[in-house]
Amino acid sequence: MTQTKGRASLEYSNPPRIIGAASIVGSKEGDGPLGHLFDHIEQDSKFGKNTWEEAESELQLQTAKKAMEKAGMNEEQIRYLFAGDLLAQGIATSYGLMELQIPLFGLYGACSTCGESLSLASMTVNAGYAEYAMAVTSSHFASAEKEFRFPLEYAGQRPLSTTWTVTGSGAFVLASKESAAARESSVCITGITTGKVVDYGVKDSMHMGAAMAPAAADAIYQHLMDYGRTPEDYDQIITGDLGSIGQTILKDLMLERGIDLDNVHDDCGILIFDSDTQDTHAGGSGCGCAAATLAAYILPKLERGEWKRVLLVPTGALLSKVSFNEGQSIPGIAHGVVLEHC
Amino acid sequence: MTQTKGRASLEYSNPPRIIGAASIVGSKEGDGPLGHLFDHIEQDSKFGKNTWEEAESELQLQTAKKAMEKAGMNEEQIRYLFAGDLLAQGIATSYGLMELQIPLFGLYGACSTCGESLSLASMTVNAGYAEYAMAVTSSHFASAEKEFRFPLEYAGQRPLSTTWTVTGSGAFVLASKESAAARESSVCITGITTGKVVDYGVKDSMHMGAAMAPAAADAIYQHLMDYGRTPEDYDQIITGDLGSIGQTILKDLMLERGIDLDNVHDDCGILIFDSDTQDTHAGGSGCGCAAATLAAYILPKLERGEWKRVLLVPTGALLSKVSFNEGQSIPGIAHGVVLEHC
């Protein structure tokens, strides 16, 4: 039963179903083009807590609970959690999901973590290691600015190449094909392509799209080669948070390899904000960007059959403030997840 | 083909073999009781680099290369990497292993990451997703002190409950039972128990053993229940880095549950340093502690058949300097890996 495809991909023999997906976001995301689609828009940016980090923990916990509620599950039924965030040592996840008392695999793939968590959760369910598993990721504008850039009070000018970290979380309950609950869903994960670290030498932490686009190009190209497919085999190829400038770079890099993404590519960072009116410059970013957009916008379209097959490619910039201050470049990574109406 | 055992464990139907294991450490670890067992002892604490973070990256890369060399493999043959470290946003891994260009799952489980990476790598190989996969973890005394505590130049007094972060890395090449290389090894991973976050409210970052012992007790107890085993079914139950005080707490917590670990328990943090002569107080800690001890000391004993079955339980303290400074408690997590002579 070989399920490996090419160098870096898997094609599942028992594609796991997504039986519950939830998205919770902040008010700015609620004001954006996808505002009417999220499960909940929280007006209190502290989510009732005292610090930005606790706020993100609470956001992640509420979203995980909402996904379980929508799946008709409780935490006793979820065998494994695959989760992560952008903060140092993954504290939004550790403190946020502790209450659930589910065996946890903590992950870090920067903003690609949504793809990493869905990859590992679907590998786990497809292999029969769990009937139900959950993938959760989050980001918070204020905790991320504090972690990576300047204090908010500094009010630094943001260059036009910057993206705006999404305050948001997405959680997904995956079920094995044979499980009773699987019948309720018509979206499955049919395969994955796992990315490697790609470094083109970008050193500007205010230009993440440029840092991540080469990794996205690498993952998409690898996916198409491994599967022997072309972009026409997908209704959409959607990256995580390249933003508008990153999108241009991605398309150029793919054209150099003879692949035209023009009519098939979109990006969660472009979808989630209206950059003309919301002052978000190149778009949205953060672990929560791809996760919330997937739950609120992409999965419902697949569920309804408007799209038959989507390649989701969450993208991550692998820097820390230490590596940035020490003058290191910003490598990227991206993980592809094949979502199908089934 | 049900391989799930109880609430949180798996028992593999095709136990992956460990066909190559490597350990590289710093000079202090080289002076310790296991000094003669490591593959390489590096006298230059900067590993030829300019910063502590780059040093840890280089340490991790060299160890990964050594494990592949010992397995007779090159990076083209390794399908997946599962790797992590203690630094914010996992930069030792991202920068260190980039050169290998292997599809990467970045992990964070604090010092339990060695257990997490072996868990996910063995799940992957057992499921047939890869013929060969590699698990790598590292820590570095100086980069960890900088990340979590005080500048080295501050020369703060260390309370007797502190542990000393190991400068070290361990890397492990896992092979599927059917692979040609598997025959070269007589150590396999037969199952895992995945831990959840456990918080007893400890707030002292100079007393990590106390923060992690409850998680270790939880994982060991869960493992014995899931498998229907007793401590006597193991030659050794070895935790990651509880140190001497944490060991006492673990034994007490297990006795409360009616389980006596007295003759079967050891701890990598106790094994790796001679605390009487090396001024390491409660023992060693860090992602590299369990990883290097496993590669240098535990696996060879299993390989030779001196031990038939060991439960390795790397333990992690899930704090960051932000959560610590904000007054949060320090939750723990621990992941069990069953290693057998086969």
XYZ file of C-alpha atoms in Angstrom:
684
model
C 0.000 0.000 0.000
C 2.371 2.694 -1.217
C 0.954 6.136 -0.623
C 4.152 8.078 -1.269
C 4.198 10.232 -4.377
C 7.508 11.491 -5.721
C 10.010 13.141 -3.385
C 7.849 14.960 -0.903
C 4.179 14.025 -1.257
C 1.645 11.540 0.037
C -1.665 10.500 -1.507
C -3.964 8.982 1.099
C -5.706 5.662 0.651
C -8.277 6.629 3.320
C -8.664 10.411 2.951
C -9.655 11.910 6.298
C -12.742 14.119 6.355
C -12.939 17.554 7.932
C -16.066 17.251 10.063
C -15.789 20.485 12.016
C -14.050 23.765 11.245
C -14.201 26.970 13.229
C -12.819 30.478 12.909
C -12.684 33.251 15.465
C -11.129 36.619 14.621
C -10.658 40.138 15.938
C -12.615 43.238 14.987
C -10.327 44.358 12.147
C -10.683 40.970 10.463
C -14.425 41.215 11.104
C -14.473 44.506 9.181
C -12.768 42.859 6.193
C -14.251 41.202 3.100
C -14.699 37.833 4.868
C -16.276 39.376 7.981
C -19.696 37.782 7.420
C -18.179 34.288 7.226
C -16.365 33.885 10.553
C -17.967 32.004 13.417
C -17.319 34.787 15.869
C -15.832 38.275 15.796
C -14.438 39.313 19.170
C -14.529 43.057 19.809
C -12.296 42.845 22.905
C -8.767 42.480 21.559
C -7.675 41.107 24.954
C -10.368 38.405 24.843
C -11.177 39.162 28.480
C -7.595 38.526 29.628
C -4.782 40.685 30.980
C -1.995 40.195 28.443
C -1.738 39.772 24.675
C -0.332 36.280 25.137
C -3.193 35.195 27.373
C -5.557 36.751 24.839
C -4.135 34.559 22.087
C -4.370 31.496 24.328
C -8.022 32.251 25.002
C -8.642 32.815 21.275
C -7.118 29.422 20.467
C -9.099 27.645 23.193
C -12.411 29.208 22.149
C -11.787 28.286 18.514
C -10.885 24.685 19.371
C -14.062 24.390 21.454
C -16.153 25.867 18.648
C -14.719 23.364 16.141
C -15.526 20.472 18.474
C -19.030 21.860 19.020
C -19.609 22.095 15.260
C -18.314 18.535 14.862
C -20.571 17.321 17.679
C -17.525 16.108 19.605
C -16.078 16.592 23.047
C -12.420 16.571 24.075
C -12.643 12.960 25.271
C -13.278 11.869 21.695
C -10.351 13.737 20.127
C -7.304 11.494 20.287
C -4.567 13.935 19.289
C -4.033 17.657 19.025
C -1.605 19.158 16.503
C -1.188 22.817 17.286
C 1.052 25.835 17.172
C 1.382 29.601 17.027
C 4.004 32.285 16.367
C 5.084 33.127 19.901
C 8.393 32.049 21.393
C 8.164 28.477 22.681
C 4.573 28.189 21.434
C 3.018 29.572 24.593
C -0.330 30.501 23.015
C -0.830 26.797 22.359
C 0.671 25.375 25.570
C -1.363 27.587 27.877
C -4.392 27.859 25.602
C -5.088 24.200 24.927
C -3.951 22.808 28.307
C -7.547 22.805 29.576
C -8.603 20.283 26.913
C -6.233 17.582 28.263
C -5.776 16.002 24.840
C -2.398 14.407 23.942
C -0.538 17.214 22.182
C 2.068 17.487 19.449
C 3.390 21.064 19.582
C 4.453 22.400 16.196
C 6.384 25.311 14.789
C 6.385 26.222 11.125
C 5.840 29.981 11.436
C 2.733 30.921 9.415
C 2.895 27.555 7.609
C 1.866 25.828 10.847
C -1.742 25.511 9.665
C -0.453 23.368 6.789
C 1.919 21.453 9.055
C -0.813 20.687 11.591
C -3.293 19.574 8.914
C -0.540 17.443 7.340
C 0.348 15.601 10.540
C -3.279 15.287 11.680
C -4.318 13.830 8.306
C -1.305 11.459 8.259
C -2.357 10.295 11.716
C -6.012 9.726 10.856
C -5.290 8.125 7.469
C -2.898 5.675 9.163
C -5.574 4.568 11.606
C -3.800 6.048 14.643
C -6.892 8.065 15.559
C -10.551 8.160 14.692
C -10.615 11.896 15.419
C -7.776 14.418 15.593
C -7.745 18.196 15.757
C -5.471 20.798 14.159
C -5.380 24.295 15.694
C -3.361 27.425 14.896
C -3.557 31.065 15.899
C -1.939 34.449 15.712
C -2.651 37.786 17.352
C -1.623 41.154 15.941
C -0.456 42.584 19.265
C 1.375 39.522 20.589
C 3.114 39.099 17.222
C 4.193 42.751 16.962
C 5.590 42.479 20.489
C 7.347 39.210 19.660
C 8.873 40.165 16.322
C 8.947 43.928 15.852
C 8.361 47.021 17.966
C 6.153 47.899 20.931
C 2.781 49.068 19.636
C 3.240 52.308 21.606
C 6.245 53.128 19.418
C 3.810 53.620 16.528
C 6.451 52.919 13.892
C 5.713 53.664 10.256
C 5.000 50.516 8.293
C 6.509 50.235 4.803
C 4.087 49.326 2.015
C 5.606 45.846 1.762
C 4.520 44.898 5.281
C 1.653 42.615 6.043
C -0.716 42.900 8.998
C -0.697 39.961 11.397
C -4.195 38.544 11.602
C -5.823 38.248 15.016
C -7.486 34.953 14.395
C -7.542 31.239 14.891
C -8.749 28.273 12.899
C -9.448 24.799 14.269
C -10.269 21.656 12.342
C -11.597 18.294 13.495
C -10.514 15.473 11.185
C -12.313 12.142 11.135
C -11.387 8.806 9.652
C -13.355 7.746 6.599
C -14.871 4.851 8.546
C -16.041 6.925 11.522
C -19.728 7.567 12.069
C -19.243 11.327 11.924
C -17.437 11.247 8.567
C -20.709 10.986 6.696
C -21.634 14.477 7.812
C -18.843 16.010 5.776
C -18.108 16.267 2.087
C -14.596 17.714 2.363
C -11.553 15.512 2.660
C -7.794 15.840 2.669
C -6.576 13.589 -0.117
C -2.846 14.240 0.147
C -0.040 16.516 1.212
C 3.281 17.898 0.023
C 5.787 18.704 2.750
C 8.040 21.695 2.260
C 11.704 22.195 2.998
C 13.471 25.317 4.184
C 14.150 27.684 1.270
C 16.371 30.745 1.646
C 16.804 33.379 -1.051
C 18.674 35.690 1.316
C 15.923 38.220 2.063
C 16.794 40.109 5.271
C 13.898 42.565 5.529
C 11.426 41.561 8.234
C 9.036 44.156 6.819
C 8.884 42.247 3.542
C 7.754 38.773 4.511
C 6.034 38.101 1.205
C 9.402 38.205 -0.538
C 10.932 35.926 2.092
C 8.196 33.312 1.733
C 7.413 33.365 -1.996
C 10.392 31.139 -2.951
C 9.263 28.488 -0.449
C 5.719 28.656 -1.812
C 7.039 28.271 -5.366
C 9.161 25.328 -4.287
C 6.261 23.550 -2.561
C 3.785 24.165 -5.391
C 6.281 23.069 -8.046
C 7.226 19.971 -6.033
C 3.562 19.148 -5.572
C 2.760 19.398 -9.276
C 5.806 17.270 -10.165
C 5.102 14.639 -7.489
C 1.471 14.307 -8.555
C 2.034 14.798 -12.284
C -0.544 17.575 -12.317
C -0.852 21.091 -13.732
C -2.510 24.157 -12.175
C -5.586 23.392 -14.322
C -6.192 20.341 -12.146
C -7.145 22.711 -9.318
C -10.020 25.135 -8.935
C -7.714 27.229 -6.797
C -4.144 27.167 -5.528
C -4.256 29.301 -2.388
C -1.172 30.368 -0.464
C -1.202 31.393 3.183
C 0.004 34.933 3.578
C 2.227 36.079 0.743
C 0.205 39.264 0.310
C 0.065 41.221 -2.937
C 3.808 41.694 -3.457
C 4.593 38.109 -2.523
C 1.943 36.955 -4.982
C 3.687 38.789 -7.825
C 7.021 37.221 -6.859
C 5.453 33.755 -6.641
C 3.910 34.086 -10.103
C 7.228 35.263 -11.551
C 9.127 32.394 -9.939
C 6.595 29.886 -11.262
C 6.692 31.396 -14.759
C 10.470 30.872 -14.738
C 9.679 27.197 -14.235
C 7.140 27.281 -17.064
C 4.043 27.280 -14.888
C 1.372 29.963 -15.163
C -0.617 30.512 -11.971
C -2.435 33.585 -13.257
C -6.011 32.322 -13.295
C -5.800 29.875 -10.443
C -3.880 31.569 -7.619
C -5.230 33.376 -4.613
C -3.791 34.170 -1.201
C -5.449 34.203 2.220
C -3.513 37.374 3.071
C -5.086 39.138 0.088
C -8.551 37.723 0.760
C -8.862 38.592 4.438
C -8.360 42.374 4.317
C -9.321 45.147 1.918
C -5.925 46.793 1.788
C -7.305 49.913 0.071
C -9.563 50.810 2.972
C -8.046 48.918 5.916
C -4.472 50.252 5.785
C -3.061 46.727 5.790
C -0.626 47.417 2.930
C 0.444 44.133 1.302
C -2.206 42.044 3.101
C -2.726 39.800 6.091
C -0.289 37.351 7.631
C 0.199 35.134 10.658
C -0.712 31.560 11.566
C -4.315 32.639 11.970
C -4.581 34.093 8.458
C -4.605 30.841 6.483
C -6.372 28.966 9.296
C -9.304 31.374 9.672
C -9.646 31.855 5.896
C -9.651 28.100 5.359
C -12.370 27.546 7.959
C -14.557 30.490 6.966
C -14.137 30.809 3.210
C -12.383 27.867 1.527
C -13.970 24.846 3.224
C -17.585 26.011 2.757
C -16.974 26.386 -0.990
C -15.591 22.849 -1.123
C -18.424 21.596 1.070
C -20.990 23.051 -1.325
C -19.148 21.644 -4.320
C -18.466 25.090 -5.844
C -14.848 23.997 -5.869
C -13.883 20.376 -6.388
C -10.195 20.528 -5.552
C -8.015 23.151 -3.879
C -4.309 23.135 -3.083
C -3.807 25.102 0.128
C -0.215 26.172 0.735
C 0.283 27.958 4.071
C 3.571 29.846 4.012
C 5.945 30.579 6.871
C 8.875 32.951 7.438
C 11.383 31.244 9.729
C 12.853 34.141 11.652
C 13.059 35.169 15.262
C 13.943 38.573 16.618
C 17.288 37.104 17.696
C 18.172 35.794 14.231
C 16.960 39.069 12.691
C 19.022 41.199 15.063
C 22.045 39.017 14.399
C 21.740 39.829 10.713
C 20.569 36.446 9.495
C 18.436 36.110 6.403
C 14.795 35.022 6.609
C 14.258 31.553 5.166
C 10.772 30.350 4.275
C 8.858 27.091 4.366
C 5.472 26.101 2.908
C 3.375 22.958 3.209
C 0.775 21.895 0.644
C -2.554 20.282 1.591
C -4.900 18.897 -1.074
C -8.539 19.517 -0.170
C -11.301 17.908 -2.206
C -15.073 17.768 -2.367
C -15.825 14.122 -1.801
C -5.302 -3.207 11.911
C -5.935 -1.363 15.169
C -2.703 -0.133 16.667
C -4.197 2.213 19.228
C -3.781 1.226 22.856
C -5.946 2.888 25.496
C -6.326 6.647 25.577
C -2.945 7.904 24.454
C -0.756 5.078 23.145
C 0.094 3.287 19.925
C 1.642 -0.150 19.470
C 3.202 -0.507 16.037
C 2.488 -3.403 13.724
C 5.730 -2.685 11.807
C 8.113 -1.337 14.442
C 10.627 1.009 12.816
C 14.309 0.299 13.433
C 16.875 2.860 14.527
C 19.661 2.310 12.010
C 21.852 5.285 12.839
C 22.200 7.360 15.990
C 24.707 10.127 16.648
C 25.594 12.375 19.540
C 27.772 15.465 19.600
C 28.317 17.430 22.809
C 30.350 20.233 24.314
C 33.421 19.950 26.518
C 31.561 19.957 29.867
C 29.428 17.009 28.732
C 32.623 15.383 27.463
C 34.075 15.652 30.976
C 31.033 13.892 32.444
C 30.392 10.205 33.152
C 29.245 9.495 29.571
C 32.173 11.353 27.983
C 33.730 8.256 26.433
C 30.484 7.337 24.670
C 29.712 10.386 22.532
C 30.585 10.433 18.841
C 32.346 13.758 19.122
C 33.214 16.247 21.845
C 33.612 19.761 20.506
C 36.026 21.929 22.481
C 34.984 25.164 20.739
C 31.694 26.150 22.365
C 30.951 28.365 19.350
C 31.401 25.442 16.952
C 33.412 27.724 14.684
C 30.602 30.265 14.374
C 30.028 33.829 15.568
C 26.943 33.541 17.757
C 25.526 31.017 20.213
C 22.514 30.474 17.968
C 24.674 29.761 14.929
C 26.739 27.456 17.128
C 23.653 25.424 18.005
C 22.633 25.304 14.334
C 26.067 23.975 13.412
C 25.901 21.431 16.253
C 22.562 20.177 14.996
C 23.745 19.961 11.382
C 26.921 18.084 12.279
C 24.973 15.627 14.414
C 22.409 14.998 11.666
C 25.228 14.380 9.179
C 26.966 12.013 11.590
C 23.751 10.001 12.091
C 23.309 9.684 8.327
C 26.950 8.670 7.954
C 26.559 5.985 10.602
C 23.380 4.756 8.878
C 25.154 4.715 5.511
C 22.610 7.179 4.144
C 22.644 10.525 2.400
C 20.093 13.314 2.623
C 18.475 12.251 -0.657
C 17.390 9.015 0.981
C 15.814 10.575 4.069
C 12.209 11.389 3.253
C 11.261 13.484 6.289
C 12.949 15.402 9.071
C 11.301 15.867 12.468
C 13.308 18.378 14.436
C 13.325 21.045 17.081
C 15.218 22.938 19.750
C 14.589 25.311 22.663
C 15.165 28.664 20.998
C 12.381 31.062 20.096
C 10.788 30.058 16.795
C 13.071 27.024 16.539
C 15.896 28.858 14.798
C 18.604 26.323 15.654
C 16.656 23.823 13.555
C 15.504 26.129 10.737
C 18.957 27.507 10.035
C 20.856 24.395 11.034
C 19.101 21.788 8.942
C 18.294 24.007 5.939
C 21.389 22.747 4.088
C 20.049 19.180 4.030
C 16.999 20.171 1.933
C 14.832 17.427 3.418
C 11.064 18.047 3.884
C 10.818 19.309 7.458
C 8.256 19.148 10.244
C 9.367 21.709 12.837
C 8.441 20.747 16.390
C 8.274 22.327 19.800
C 7.846 20.355 23.008
C 10.546 22.040 25.109
C 12.952 19.347 26.345
C 10.409 16.641 25.451
C 11.027 17.347 21.762
C 13.320 14.315 21.446
C 10.330 12.160 22.412
C 7.993 14.110 20.165
C 10.302 13.828 17.155
C 10.857 10.084 17.674
C 7.096 9.636 18.098
C 6.171 11.385 14.863
C 9.070 9.873 12.906
C 8.157 6.362 14.051
C 4.445 6.949 13.323
C 5.468 8.055 9.826
C 7.732 5.081 9.106
C 5.362 2.520 10.636
C 2.526 3.856 8.439
C 4.581 3.389 5.285
C 4.877 7.125 4.582
C 8.656 6.888 4.470
C 11.309 4.223 4.186
C 13.738 6.442 6.122
C 13.055 9.412 8.387
C 15.282 11.349 10.766
C 14.626 12.859 14.205
C 16.983 15.590 15.443
C 17.046 17.737 18.582
C 19.577 20.021 20.222
C 20.249 22.455 23.009
C 23.172 24.712 23.847
C 23.972 25.979 27.330
C 24.776 29.521 26.229
C 21.925 30.005 23.750
C 19.448 28.603 26.296
C 20.690 30.801 29.165
C 20.382 33.798 26.845
C 16.897 32.733 25.749
C 15.426 31.879 29.141
C 17.434 33.403 31.973
C 20.243 35.926 32.350
C 23.221 37.018 30.243
C 26.186 34.761 31.055
C 28.212 37.864 31.898
C 25.824 38.565 34.769
C 27.235 35.487 36.516
C 24.093 34.942 38.585
C 24.167 32.477 41.471
C 22.360 29.272 40.611
C 20.130 27.718 43.280
C 20.739 24.044 44.034
C 17.483 23.090 42.313
C 18.660 24.336 38.929
C 19.740 22.066 36.137
C 22.480 22.791 33.621
C 21.387 22.972 29.984
C 23.315 20.398 28.011
C 25.272 21.550 24.986
C 24.481 18.606 22.818
C 22.492 17.125 20.016
C 21.185 13.686 19.158
C 20.063 12.530 15.720
C 18.336 9.273 14.807
C 17.713 7.659 11.435
C 14.638 5.420 11.490
C 14.081 2.740 8.870
C 11.038 0.723 7.948
C 11.144 -2.944 8.894
C 11.140 -3.923 5.233
C 14.007 -1.653 4.200
C 17.378 -3.117 3.273
C 19.143 -1.136 5.983
C 16.819 -2.327 8.769
C 18.717 -5.606 9.061
C 21.769 -3.742 10.335
C 19.973 -2.733 13.518
C 18.593 -4.612 16.467
C 16.801 -1.700 18.145
C 13.256 -0.778 17.263
C 10.547 1.564 18.455
C 7.572 -0.624 19.259
C 5.162 2.016 20.475
C 4.589 5.459 21.936
C 2.525 7.260 24.549
C 1.771 10.903 23.807
C 1.659 13.317 26.702
C -0.675 16.162 27.460
C 0.081 19.474 29.138
C 0.173 19.094 32.941
C 0.346 22.091 35.268
C 0.841 21.826 39.033
C 1.357 25.571 39.362
C 5.147 25.667 39.775
C 6.421 29.189 38.973
C 10.141 28.846 39.659
C 12.166 28.714 36.445
C 15.166 27.640 38.540
C 13.312 24.485 39.548
C 12.404 22.791 36.292
C 12.483 19.292 37.729
C 9.500 20.154 39.912
C 7.675 21.684 36.951
C 8.173 18.609 34.769
C 7.826 15.719 37.233
C 3.985 15.770 37.214
C 3.960 15.498 33.412
C 6.431 12.609 33.553
C 4.285 10.853 36.160
C 1.201 11.403 34.013
C 2.853 9.997 30.870
C 4.384 6.981 32.636
C 1.136 6.161 34.438
C -0.881 6.555 31.228
C 1.589 4.332 29.392
C 1.391 1.539 31.975
C -2.423 1.709 31.992
C -2.729 1.811 28.186
C -0.390 -1.158 27.774
C -1.507 -3.042 30.878
C 2.099 -3.252 32.050
C 4.014 -2.688 35.290
C 7.477 -1.155 35.796
C 8.845 -4.720 36.005
C 8.100 -5.113 32.282
C 10.950 -2.664 31.607
C 14.667 -2.929 32.194
C 14.652 0.820 32.651
C 12.208 3.705 32.636
C 14.338 6.729 31.811
C 13.091 10.304 31.947
C 14.674 13.175 30.050
C 15.907 15.832 32.404
C 14.126 15.804 35.743
C 17.420 15.855 37.617
C 17.844 14.568 41.152
C 15.098 16.639 42.809
C 12.633 16.005 40.001
C 13.364 12.292 40.284
C 12.349 12.309 43.941
C 9.119 14.131 43.103
C 8.359 11.698 40.269
C 8.861 8.690 42.515
C 6.619 10.229 45.178
C 3.891 11.025 42.652
C 4.037 7.483 41.280
C 3.934 5.955 44.764
C 0.746 7.925 45.387
C -0.680 6.028 42.416
C 0.606 2.753 43.813
C 3.548 2.371 41.450
C 7.092 1.915 42.720
C 9.781 3.120 40.299
C 12.637 2.671 42.763
C 14.654 -0.024 41.034
C 13.797 0.799 37.457
C 14.025 4.576 37.090
C 16.895 6.640 35.792
C 17.136 10.112 34.290
C 19.325 11.415 31.471
C 19.912 14.616 33.441
C 21.375 12.576 36.303
C 23.372 10.323 33.996
C 25.077 12.977 31.875
C 26.877 14.998 34.591
C 28.620 14.178 37.852
C 26.936 16.860 39.917
C 29.377 16.396 42.809
C 32.387 17.424 40.760
C 30.864 19.343 37.837
C 28.859 21.990 39.749
C 25.705 21.136 37.815
C 23.488 21.002 40.905
C 20.327 18.977 40.188
C 21.639 17.623 36.857
C 21.501 18.232 33.116
C 18.577 19.489 31.055
C 17.706 20.713 27.575
C 16.543 19.070 24.348
C 20.058 17.747 23.836
C 20.194 15.980 27.208
C 17.797 13.112 26.465
C 18.819 13.038 22.784
C 22.573 12.715 23.337
C 22.134 10.274 26.233
C 19.816 8.124 24.138
C 22.264 7.981 21.235
C 25.407 7.461 23.303
C 24.300 5.380 26.272
C 20.791 3.896 25.984
C 20.703 2.645 22.395
C 24.043 0.790 22.541
C 22.824 -1.146 25.594
C 19.668 -2.120 23.717
C 21.682 -2.925 20.596
C 23.899 -5.297 22.572
C 20.883 -6.868 24.255
C 21.965 -5.832 27.776
C 18.543 -4.270 28.012
C 15.532 -5.768 26.244
C 12.999 -3.006 26.734
C 13.282 0.618 27.835
C 10.622 3.297 28.216
C 12.213 6.642 27.381
C 10.220 9.646 28.590
C 11.750 12.987 27.532
C 10.288 15.755 29.674
C 9.639 19.386 28.749
C 8.907 22.585 30.668
C 6.577 24.745 28.578
C 7.630 28.243 29.516
C 8.995 31.228 27.680
C 10.653 34.275 29.205
C 7.501 36.217 28.336
C 5.159 33.834 30.151
C 7.602 33.681 33.075
C 7.869 37.461 33.340
C 4.097 37.739 33.148
C 3.846 35.529 36.219
C 2.457 32.431 34.558
C 3.099 28.990 35.965
C 5.321 26.481 34.168
C 3.348 23.557 32.748
C 5.126 20.385 31.681
C 4.725 17.761 28.981
C 6.359 14.364 28.475
C 6.240 11.837 25.662
C 6.961 8.117 26.099
C 8.815 6.037 23.503
C 9.132 2.252 23.866
C 12.538 1.021 22.691
C 13.197 -2.697 22.346
C 15.981 -5.048 21.386
C 14.575 -6.874 18.384
